[in-house]
């Protein structure tokens, strides 16, 4: 359990700077998700925190202790990767005990700690099974137990839930949140799944091309994304641009803002919210919401309308009025 501070951390492979002077300060006990497209440097960042990779530049601190040059084994880190690689020939209990044996705990102490962590992940009845006799979600819990049993200062989870089906994943997310609250361990969580990041995290770090685009609470990064990349990476967004026209005929981009699809209103009749007119290109019904793709001034605008009450009958090809509240406009960096 530690506060984690990262200063100017950089990793270079050949000519590629894959992590580019990133800075982070994560308070003790927080769960931070790292989100970003494939290849943006998420795993590399975790590997540097773990000590598997040496940074070309920069520092890592756990609390006030500089750990940049300390070996993997001395950092006291728990890790779970996507392929959680349990030892196939060992039972669940032996898998979990392994790290403790390495650390030369007594037999009694090991038994006690293994039992406690099995209880934490609800796997007590499975202690004597081999990994291949377990479901994916159960194996995943064992991997988590193995990482937690050493009482790590920092827990690193790299896409550890992505192999699970949607229902199990959602169950495991809730479970994980509970376990992390109980243990209070500072956790870095890498995922491709933005919904997972939103529901699990205290903070979200959005990375792109080795750089951090934005850090904030899920609310902040969704409601107040800084730029077009963050706005479109987390959820869907409509972009509206205002151009500036000069006397010499040139134009440039004066202003850009985003409006989330769920903030857009659609109606056949003009009303006090109406701002623009468009033609319905297509309509997608997905149970709880209906999505309207509307062609407005040459671009497509998406509007998501809740199906809580019967919506007005709008069909493909209709001309409609769209609008939004002033507060729904998110100003972005030009
Ligand atoms: N050992 C290595 N040698 C050279 N290049 C590497 C090495 N490891 C990673 N890279 C490159 O560094 C970049 C970042 O890789 P990284 O694994 O951190 O991406 P990621 O964000 O975890 O992506 P994904 O979501 O696909 O797992 C990629 O372009 C990758 O090809
Ligand atoms: Mg990765």
PDB file of N, CA, C and O and ligand atoms in Angstrom, residues 13 18 36-45 53 158-159 190 192, ligand 1:
ATOM      1  N   UNK A  13      12.459   2.154 -27.473  1.00  0.00           N
ATOM      2  CA  UNK A  13      12.924   0.929 -28.137  1.00  0.00           C
ATOM      3  C   UNK A  13      13.465   1.344 -29.498  1.00  0.00           C
ATOM      4  O   UNK A  13      12.698   1.824 -30.326  1.00  0.00           O
ATOM      5  N   UNK A  18       8.213   4.884 -26.833  1.00  0.00           N
ATOM      6  CA  UNK A  18       6.884   4.279 -26.659  1.00  0.00           C
ATOM      7  C   UNK A  18       6.190   4.768 -25.383  1.00  0.00           C
ATOM      8  O   UNK A  18       4.977   4.669 -25.262  1.00  0.00           O
ATOM      9  N   UNK A  36      -6.363   3.265 -23.456  1.00  0.00           N
ATOM     10  CA  UNK A  36      -5.787   3.849 -24.673  1.00  0.00           C
ATOM     11  C   UNK A  36      -5.695   2.805 -25.755  1.00  0.00           C
ATOM     12  O   UNK A  36      -5.786   1.604 -25.470  1.00  0.00           O
ATOM     13  N   UNK A  37      -5.508   3.228 -27.008  1.00  0.00           N
ATOM     14  CA  UNK A  37      -5.483   2.281 -28.124  1.00  0.00           C
ATOM     15  C   UNK A  37      -4.316   1.305 -28.038  1.00  0.00           C
ATOM     16  O   UNK A  37      -3.343   1.554 -27.323  1.00  0.00           O
ATOM     17  N   UNK A  38      -4.427   0.223 -28.765  1.00  0.00           N
ATOM     18  CA  UNK A  38      -3.393  -0.795 -28.790  1.00  0.00           C
ATOM     19  C   UNK A  38      -2.053  -0.176 -29.192  1.00  0.00           C
ATOM     20  O   UNK A  38      -1.973   0.619 -30.117  1.00  0.00           O
ATOM     21  N   UNK A  39      -1.022  -0.516 -28.431  1.00  0.00           N
ATOM     22  CA  UNK A  39       0.323  -0.028 -28.758  1.00  0.00           C
ATOM     23  C   UNK A  39       0.660   1.333 -28.184  1.00  0.00           C
ATOM     24  O   UNK A  39       1.738   1.860 -28.447  1.00  0.00           O
ATOM     25  N   UNK A  40      -0.218   1.903 -27.363  1.00  0.00           N
ATOM     26  CA  UNK A  40       0.038   3.273 -26.875  1.00  0.00           C
ATOM     27  C   UNK A  40       1.006   3.311 -25.690  1.00  0.00           C
ATOM     28  O   UNK A  40       1.417   4.379 -25.265  1.00  0.00           O
ATOM     29  N   UNK A  41       1.356   2.145 -25.133  1.00  0.00           N
ATOM     30  CA  UNK A  41       2.367   2.135 -24.072  1.00  0.00           C
ATOM     31  C   UNK A  41       1.861   1.722 -22.696  1.00  0.00           C
ATOM     32  O   UNK A  41       2.568   1.882 -21.695  1.00  0.00           O
ATOM     33  N   UNK A  42       0.686   1.137 -22.623  1.00  0.00           N
ATOM     34  CA  UNK A  42       0.093   0.776 -21.325  1.00  0.00           C
ATOM     35  C   UNK A  42       0.898  -0.322 -20.626  1.00  0.00           C
ATOM     36  O   UNK A  42       1.309  -0.176 -19.486  1.00  0.00           O
ATOM     37  N   UNK A  43       1.095  -1.439 -21.338  1.00  0.00           N
ATOM     38  CA  UNK A  43       1.827  -2.560 -20.740  1.00  0.00           C
ATOM     39  C   UNK A  43       3.258  -2.158 -20.415  1.00  0.00           C
ATOM     40  O   UNK A  43       3.791  -2.504 -19.355  1.00  0.00           O
ATOM     41  N   UNK A  44       3.867  -1.399 -21.300  1.00  0.00           N
ATOM     42  CA  UNK A  44       5.245  -0.952 -21.059  1.00  0.00           C
ATOM     43  C   UNK A  44       5.318  -0.135 -19.775  1.00  0.00           C
ATOM     44  O   UNK A  44       6.248  -0.295 -18.971  1.00  0.00           O
ATOM     45  N   UNK A  45       4.335   0.720 -19.551  1.00  0.00           N
ATOM     46  CA  UNK A  45       4.295   1.517 -18.321  1.00  0.00           C
ATOM     47  C   UNK A  45       4.207   0.604 -17.092  1.00  0.00           C
ATOM     48  O   UNK A  45       4.972   0.762 -16.137  1.00  0.00           O
ATOM     49  N   UNK A  53      11.181  -3.677 -16.990  1.00  0.00           N
ATOM     50  CA  UNK A  53      11.821  -2.814 -17.988  1.00  0.00           C
ATOM     51  C   UNK A  53      12.471  -1.648 -17.264  1.00  0.00           C
ATOM     52  O   UNK A  53      11.898  -1.115 -16.316  1.00  0.00           O
ATOM     53  N   UNK A 158      -3.126  -6.287 -15.778  1.00  0.00           N
ATOM     54  CA  UNK A 158      -3.075  -5.963 -17.209  1.00  0.00           C
ATOM     55  C   UNK A 158      -4.101  -6.802 -17.957  1.00  0.00           C
ATOM     56  O   UNK A 158      -3.871  -7.968 -18.230  1.00  0.00           O
ATOM     57  N   UNK A 159      -5.223  -6.191 -18.300  1.00  0.00           N
ATOM     58  CA  UNK A 159      -6.287  -6.855 -19.065  1.00  0.00           C
ATOM     59  C   UNK A 159      -6.674  -8.184 -18.444  1.00  0.00           C
ATOM     60  O   UNK A 159      -6.956  -9.140 -19.163  1.00  0.00           O
ATOM     61  N   UNK A 190      -5.057  -2.031 -16.389  1.00  0.00           N
ATOM     62  CA  UNK A 190      -5.060  -1.739 -17.827  1.00  0.00           C
ATOM     63  C   UNK A 190      -6.228  -2.451 -18.479  1.00  0.00           C
ATOM     64  O   UNK A 190      -6.473  -3.632 -18.226  1.00  0.00           O
ATOM     65  N   UNK A 192      -8.989  -2.410 -22.213  1.00  0.00           N
ATOM     66  CA  UNK A 192      -9.453  -1.836 -23.471  1.00  0.00           C
ATOM     67  C   UNK A 192     -10.902  -1.422 -23.352  1.00  0.00           C
ATOM     68  O   UNK A 192     -11.454  -0.767 -24.213  1.00  0.00           O
TER      69      UNK A 192
HETATM   70  N1  LIG B   1      10.471  -5.413 -26.271  1.00  0.00           N
HETATM   71  C1  LIG B   1      10.066  -4.532 -27.200  1.00  0.00           C
HETATM   72  N2  LIG B   1      10.870  -4.179 -28.229  1.00  0.00           N
HETATM   73  C2  LIG B   1      10.468  -3.262 -29.138  1.00  0.00           C
HETATM   74  N3  LIG B   1       9.272  -2.668 -29.145  1.00  0.00           N
HETATM   75  C3  LIG B   1       8.412  -2.985 -28.159  1.00  0.00           C
HETATM   76  C4  LIG B   1       8.752  -3.940 -27.143  1.00  0.00           C
HETATM   77  N4  LIG B   1       7.712  -4.049 -26.297  1.00  0.00           N
HETATM   78  C5  LIG B   1       6.758  -3.226 -26.776  1.00  0.00           C
HETATM   79  N5  LIG B   1       7.174  -2.579 -27.887  1.00  0.00           N
HETATM   80  C6  LIG B   1       6.419  -1.585 -28.641  1.00  0.00           C
HETATM   81  O1  LIG B   1       6.071  -0.532 -27.763  1.00  0.00           O
HETATM   82  C7  LIG B   1       4.786  -0.022 -28.064  1.00  0.00           C
HETATM   83  C8  LIG B   1       3.935  -0.063 -26.800  1.00  0.00           C
HETATM   84  O2  LIG B   1       3.683  -1.405 -26.454  1.00  0.00           O
HETATM   85  P1  LIG B   1       2.758  -1.806 -25.232  1.00  0.00           P
HETATM   86  O3  LIG B   1       2.832  -3.276 -25.089  1.00  0.00           O
HETATM   87  O4  LIG B   1       3.111  -0.974 -24.071  1.00  0.00           O
HETATM   88  O5  LIG B   1       1.325  -1.369 -25.786  1.00  0.00           O
HETATM   89  P2  LIG B   1      -0.101  -1.482 -25.087  1.00  0.00           P
HETATM   90  O6  LIG B   1      -0.596  -0.096 -24.907  1.00  0.00           O
HETATM   91  O7  LIG B   1      -0.009  -2.355 -23.900  1.00  0.00           O
HETATM   92  O8  LIG B   1      -0.952  -2.177 -26.249  1.00  0.00           O
HETATM   93  P3  LIG B   1      -2.074  -3.334 -26.183  1.00  0.00           P
HETATM   94  O9  LIG B   1      -3.336  -2.618 -25.827  1.00  0.00           O
HETATM   95  O10 LIG B   1      -2.097  -3.841 -27.579  1.00  0.00           O
HETATM   96  O11 LIG B   1      -1.659  -4.354 -25.181  1.00  0.00           O
HETATM   97  C9  LIG B   1       4.243  -0.867 -29.185  1.00  0.00           C
HETATM   98  O12 LIG B   1       4.404  -0.143 -30.381  1.00  0.00           O
HETATM   99  C10 LIG B   1       5.112  -2.104 -29.174  1.00  0.00           C
HETATM  100  O13 LIG B   1       5.254  -2.635 -30.452  1.00  0.00           O
END
